[in-house]
Tab-separated table of C-alpha atoms in Angstrom:
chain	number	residue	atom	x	y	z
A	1	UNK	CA	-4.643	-13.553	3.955
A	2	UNK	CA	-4.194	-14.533	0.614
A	3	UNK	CA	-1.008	-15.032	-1.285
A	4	UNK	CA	0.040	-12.529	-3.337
A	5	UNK	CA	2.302	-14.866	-5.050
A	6	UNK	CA	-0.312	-16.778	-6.554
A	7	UNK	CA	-2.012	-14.020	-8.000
A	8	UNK	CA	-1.706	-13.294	-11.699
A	9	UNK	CA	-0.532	-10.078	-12.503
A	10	UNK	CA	-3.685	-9.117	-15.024
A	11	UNK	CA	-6.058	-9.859	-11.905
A	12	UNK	CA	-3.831	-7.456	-10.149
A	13	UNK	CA	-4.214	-5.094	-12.367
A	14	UNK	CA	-7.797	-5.033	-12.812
A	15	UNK	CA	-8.169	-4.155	-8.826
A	16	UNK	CA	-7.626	-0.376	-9.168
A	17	UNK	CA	-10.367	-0.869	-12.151
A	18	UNK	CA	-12.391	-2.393	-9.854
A	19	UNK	CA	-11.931	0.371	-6.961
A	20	UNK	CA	-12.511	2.703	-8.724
A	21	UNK	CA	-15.955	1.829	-10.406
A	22	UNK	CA	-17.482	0.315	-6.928
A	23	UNK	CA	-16.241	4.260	-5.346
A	24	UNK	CA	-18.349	5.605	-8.404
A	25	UNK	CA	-21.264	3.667	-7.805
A	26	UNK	CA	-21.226	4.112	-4.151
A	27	UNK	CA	-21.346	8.245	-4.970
A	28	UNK	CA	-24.184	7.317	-7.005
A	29	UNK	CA	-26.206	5.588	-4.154
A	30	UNK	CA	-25.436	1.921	-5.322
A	31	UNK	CA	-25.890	-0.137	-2.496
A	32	UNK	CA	-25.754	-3.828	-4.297
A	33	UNK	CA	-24.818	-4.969	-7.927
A	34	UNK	CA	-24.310	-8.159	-9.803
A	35	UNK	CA	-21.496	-9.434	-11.288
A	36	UNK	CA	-23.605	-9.161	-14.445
A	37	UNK	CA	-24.399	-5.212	-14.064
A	38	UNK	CA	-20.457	-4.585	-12.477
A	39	UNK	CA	-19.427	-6.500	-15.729
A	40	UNK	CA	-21.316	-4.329	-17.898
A	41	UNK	CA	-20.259	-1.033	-16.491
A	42	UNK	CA	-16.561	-2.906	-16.278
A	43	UNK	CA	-16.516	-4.340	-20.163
A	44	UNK	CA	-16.051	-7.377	-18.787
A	45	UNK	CA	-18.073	-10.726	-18.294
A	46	UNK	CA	-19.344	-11.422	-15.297
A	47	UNK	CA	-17.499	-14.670	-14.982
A	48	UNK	CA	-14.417	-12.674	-15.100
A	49	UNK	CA	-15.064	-10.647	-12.205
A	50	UNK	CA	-15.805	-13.753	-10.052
A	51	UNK	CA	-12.622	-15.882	-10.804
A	52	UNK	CA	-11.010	-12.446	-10.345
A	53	UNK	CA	-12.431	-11.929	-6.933
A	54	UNK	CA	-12.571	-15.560	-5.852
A	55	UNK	CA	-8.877	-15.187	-5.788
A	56	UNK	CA	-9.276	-13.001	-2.512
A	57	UNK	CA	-12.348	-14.815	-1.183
A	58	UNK	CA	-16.053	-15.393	-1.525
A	59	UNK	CA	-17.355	-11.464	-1.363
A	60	UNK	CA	-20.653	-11.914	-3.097
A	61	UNK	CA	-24.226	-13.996	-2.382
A	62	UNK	CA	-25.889	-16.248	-4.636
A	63	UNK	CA	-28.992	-13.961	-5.455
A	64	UNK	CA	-27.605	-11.019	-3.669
A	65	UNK	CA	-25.035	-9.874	-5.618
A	66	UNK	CA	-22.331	-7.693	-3.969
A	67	UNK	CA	-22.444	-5.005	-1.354
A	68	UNK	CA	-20.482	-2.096	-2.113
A	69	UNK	CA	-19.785	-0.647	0.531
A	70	UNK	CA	-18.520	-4.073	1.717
A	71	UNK	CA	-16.893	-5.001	-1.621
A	72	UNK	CA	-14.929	-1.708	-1.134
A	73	UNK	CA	-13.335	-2.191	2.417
A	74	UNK	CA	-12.048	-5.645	0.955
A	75	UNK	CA	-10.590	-3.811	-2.078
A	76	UNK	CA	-9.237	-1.317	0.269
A	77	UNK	CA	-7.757	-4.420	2.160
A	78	UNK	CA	-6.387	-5.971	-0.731
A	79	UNK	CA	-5.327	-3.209	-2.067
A	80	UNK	CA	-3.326	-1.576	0.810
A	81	UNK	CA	-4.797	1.589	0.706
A	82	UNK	CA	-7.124	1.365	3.892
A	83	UNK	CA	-4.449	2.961	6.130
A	84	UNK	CA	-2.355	6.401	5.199
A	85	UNK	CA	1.036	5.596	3.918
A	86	UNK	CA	2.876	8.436	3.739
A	87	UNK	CA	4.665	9.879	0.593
A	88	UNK	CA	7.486	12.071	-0.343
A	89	UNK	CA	7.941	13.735	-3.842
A	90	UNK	CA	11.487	14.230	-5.612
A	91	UNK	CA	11.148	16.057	-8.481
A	92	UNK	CA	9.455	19.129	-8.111
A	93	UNK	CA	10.026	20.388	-12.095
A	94	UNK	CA	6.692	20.474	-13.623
A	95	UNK	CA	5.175	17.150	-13.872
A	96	UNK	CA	6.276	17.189	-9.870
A	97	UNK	CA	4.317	20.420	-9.336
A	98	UNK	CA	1.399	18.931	-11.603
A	99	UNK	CA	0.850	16.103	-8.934
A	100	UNK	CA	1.368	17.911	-5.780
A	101	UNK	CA	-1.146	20.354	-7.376
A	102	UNK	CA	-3.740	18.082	-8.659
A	103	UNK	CA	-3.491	14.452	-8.248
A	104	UNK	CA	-6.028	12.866	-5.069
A	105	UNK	CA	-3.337	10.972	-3.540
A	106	UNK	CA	-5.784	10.402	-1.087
A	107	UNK	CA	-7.912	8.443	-3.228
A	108	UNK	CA	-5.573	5.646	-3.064
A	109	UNK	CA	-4.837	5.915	0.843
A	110	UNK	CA	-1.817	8.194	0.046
A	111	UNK	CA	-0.887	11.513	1.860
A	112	UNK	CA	2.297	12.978	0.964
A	113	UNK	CA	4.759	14.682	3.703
A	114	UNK	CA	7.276	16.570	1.821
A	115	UNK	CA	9.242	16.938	-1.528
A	116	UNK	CA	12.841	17.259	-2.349
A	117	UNK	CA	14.531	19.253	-5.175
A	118	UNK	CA	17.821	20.678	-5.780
A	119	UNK	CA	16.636	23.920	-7.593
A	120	UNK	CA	16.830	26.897	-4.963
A	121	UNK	CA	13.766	28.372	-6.837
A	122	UNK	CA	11.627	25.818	-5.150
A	123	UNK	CA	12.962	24.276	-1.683
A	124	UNK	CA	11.347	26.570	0.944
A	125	UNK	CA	8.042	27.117	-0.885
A	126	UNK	CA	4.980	24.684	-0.510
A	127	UNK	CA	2.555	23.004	-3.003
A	128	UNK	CA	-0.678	22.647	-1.380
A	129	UNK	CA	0.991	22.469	2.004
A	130	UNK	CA	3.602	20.011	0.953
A	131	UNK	CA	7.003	21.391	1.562
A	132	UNK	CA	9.526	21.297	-0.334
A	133	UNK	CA	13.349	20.689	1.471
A	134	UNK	CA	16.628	20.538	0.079
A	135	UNK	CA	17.443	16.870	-1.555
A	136	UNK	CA	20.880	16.891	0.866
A	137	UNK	CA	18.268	16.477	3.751
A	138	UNK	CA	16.722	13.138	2.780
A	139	UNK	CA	18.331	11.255	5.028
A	140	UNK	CA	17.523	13.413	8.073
A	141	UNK	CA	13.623	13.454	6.937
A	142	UNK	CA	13.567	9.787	6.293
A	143	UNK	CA	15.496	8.835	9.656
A	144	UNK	CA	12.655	11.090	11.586
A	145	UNK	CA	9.891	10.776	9.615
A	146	UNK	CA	10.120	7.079	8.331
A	147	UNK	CA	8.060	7.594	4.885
A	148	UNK	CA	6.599	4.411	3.009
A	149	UNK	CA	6.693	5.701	-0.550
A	150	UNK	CA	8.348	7.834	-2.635
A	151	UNK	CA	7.065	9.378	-5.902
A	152	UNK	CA	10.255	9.718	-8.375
A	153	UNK	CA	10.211	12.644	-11.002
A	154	UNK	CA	13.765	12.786	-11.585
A	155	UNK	CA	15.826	13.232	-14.632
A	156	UNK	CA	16.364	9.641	-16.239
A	157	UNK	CA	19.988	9.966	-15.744
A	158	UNK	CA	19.419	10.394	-11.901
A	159	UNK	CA	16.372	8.126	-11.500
A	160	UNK	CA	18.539	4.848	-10.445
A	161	UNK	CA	20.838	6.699	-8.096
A	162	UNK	CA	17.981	8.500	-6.045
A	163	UNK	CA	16.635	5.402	-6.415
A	164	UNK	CA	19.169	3.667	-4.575
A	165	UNK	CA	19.544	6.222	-1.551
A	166	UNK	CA	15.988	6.161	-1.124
A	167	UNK	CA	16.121	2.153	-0.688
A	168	UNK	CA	19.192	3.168	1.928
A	169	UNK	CA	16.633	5.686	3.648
A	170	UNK	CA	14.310	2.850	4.256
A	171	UNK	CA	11.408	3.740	1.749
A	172	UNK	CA	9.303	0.595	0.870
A	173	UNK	CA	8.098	1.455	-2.530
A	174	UNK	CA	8.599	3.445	-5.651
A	175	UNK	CA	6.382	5.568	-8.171
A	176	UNK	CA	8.367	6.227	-10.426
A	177	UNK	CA	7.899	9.001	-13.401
A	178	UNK	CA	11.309	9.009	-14.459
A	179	UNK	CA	10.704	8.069	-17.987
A	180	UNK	CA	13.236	4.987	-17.335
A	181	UNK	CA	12.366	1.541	-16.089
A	182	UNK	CA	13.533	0.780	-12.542
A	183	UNK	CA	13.861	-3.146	-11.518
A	184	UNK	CA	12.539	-4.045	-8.553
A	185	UNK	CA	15.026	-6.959	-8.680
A	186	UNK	CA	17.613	-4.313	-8.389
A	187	UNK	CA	15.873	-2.397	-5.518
A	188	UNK	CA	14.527	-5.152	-3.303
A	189	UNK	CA	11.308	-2.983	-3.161
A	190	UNK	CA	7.925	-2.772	-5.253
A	191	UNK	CA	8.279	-0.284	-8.489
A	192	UNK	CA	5.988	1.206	-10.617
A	193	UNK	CA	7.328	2.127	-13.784
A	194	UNK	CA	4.554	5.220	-15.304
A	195	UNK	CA	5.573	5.525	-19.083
A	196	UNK	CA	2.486	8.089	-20.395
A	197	UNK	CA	3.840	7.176	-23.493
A	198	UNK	CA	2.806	3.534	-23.325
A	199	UNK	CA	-0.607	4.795	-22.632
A	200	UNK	CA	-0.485	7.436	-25.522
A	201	UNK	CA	1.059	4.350	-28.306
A	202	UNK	CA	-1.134	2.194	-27.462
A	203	UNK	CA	-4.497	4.299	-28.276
A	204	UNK	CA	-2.904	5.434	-31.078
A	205	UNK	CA	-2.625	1.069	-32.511
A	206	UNK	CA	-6.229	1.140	-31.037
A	207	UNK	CA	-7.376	3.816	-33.331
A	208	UNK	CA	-5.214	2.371	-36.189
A	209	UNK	CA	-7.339	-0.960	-35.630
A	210	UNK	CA	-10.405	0.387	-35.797
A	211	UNK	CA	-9.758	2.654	-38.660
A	212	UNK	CA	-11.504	1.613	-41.697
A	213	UNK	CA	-8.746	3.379	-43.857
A	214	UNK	CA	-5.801	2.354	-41.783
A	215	UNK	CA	-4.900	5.404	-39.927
A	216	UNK	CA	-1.074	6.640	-39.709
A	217	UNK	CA	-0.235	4.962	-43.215
């Protein structure tokens, strides 16, 4: 398989993009595109999408184009997200709830096990089926039910600490909503800071470009 390593992190990025538009046009009956068409529904150019893909291997055929279908299982491959890793939640305030609730974990090969909370108004009750426990009996779940990732929606002040005992617990990656940056040079496992504000600033200097009268001055 390839090395990760030598993988840029935009190209890397672009793969959920990618995922995600081949699922779409699979839904849609798509059974073969070009780079040319994926491009155009992508904003991209079609050269783009090769050198990104050539990275992994040779997917398409001169003429052909790609398969779908087939494009997909090697994304899914890539990506990770072919088997079921299995997820807890700690956090269950309202953003917690909001994902247990609504997001498709399962979407991204995801299925999550249980949550954790310290608030006695939620451990015992269930979010879509997901239980939520006590937090003092992480260490008991994790030792019996061996979890890959966790999905952090702690406090900021708390987000390293959990952080920590979930590395100790044997968890293999972090999703982490904690409105702080955790270092996966200070975890030893994969992180994934979400900031929403990142998202939200940076349409907001979009629309200031684009704005004839210079928006927000």
């Amino acid at each position: 398989m390839e090395n990760a390593k030598h993988v840029s992190k935009a190209v890397i990025s672009r793969l959920p993009r990618y995922y995600r538009t081949l699922r779409q046009l699979a839904n849609e009956g798509v059974g073969r595109i070009s780079s040319k068409d994926l491009a155009a529904q992508m904003d991209l150019t079609a050269s783009q999408i090769r050198q990104d893909l050539s990275c992994f291997g040779g997917f398409g055929q001169q003429g052909y184009g790609y398969s779908v279908d087939k494009l997909i299982v090697e994304l899914e491959r890539i990506l990770g997200v072919a088997g079921s890793q299995r997820a807890v939640l700690l956090g269950v305030g309202n953003l917690g709830r909001a994902l247990l609730r609504n997001f498709d974990f399962s979407f991204c090969g995801v299925r999550p096990i249980a949550a954790f909370d310290t608030s006695v108004e939620v451990i015992g009750r269930d979010f879509r089926g997901i239980p939520v426990h006590a937090l003092h009996d992480l260490e008991l779940f994790c030792e019996r039910e061996r979890p890959d990732i966790a999905v952090l929606c702690v406090p900021a002040d708390q987000a390293q600490v959990v952080s920590e005992r979930l590395v100790r617990c044997g968890v293999r990656g972090i999703w982490n909503f904690s409105n702080v940056s955790l270092r996966q040079d200070d975890l030893g496992i994969p992180v994934e800071n979400v900031h929403f504000s990142d998202s939200l600033m940076k349409l907001c200097y979009h629309m200031k470009a684009t704005d004839p009268f210079e928006f927000g001055e």
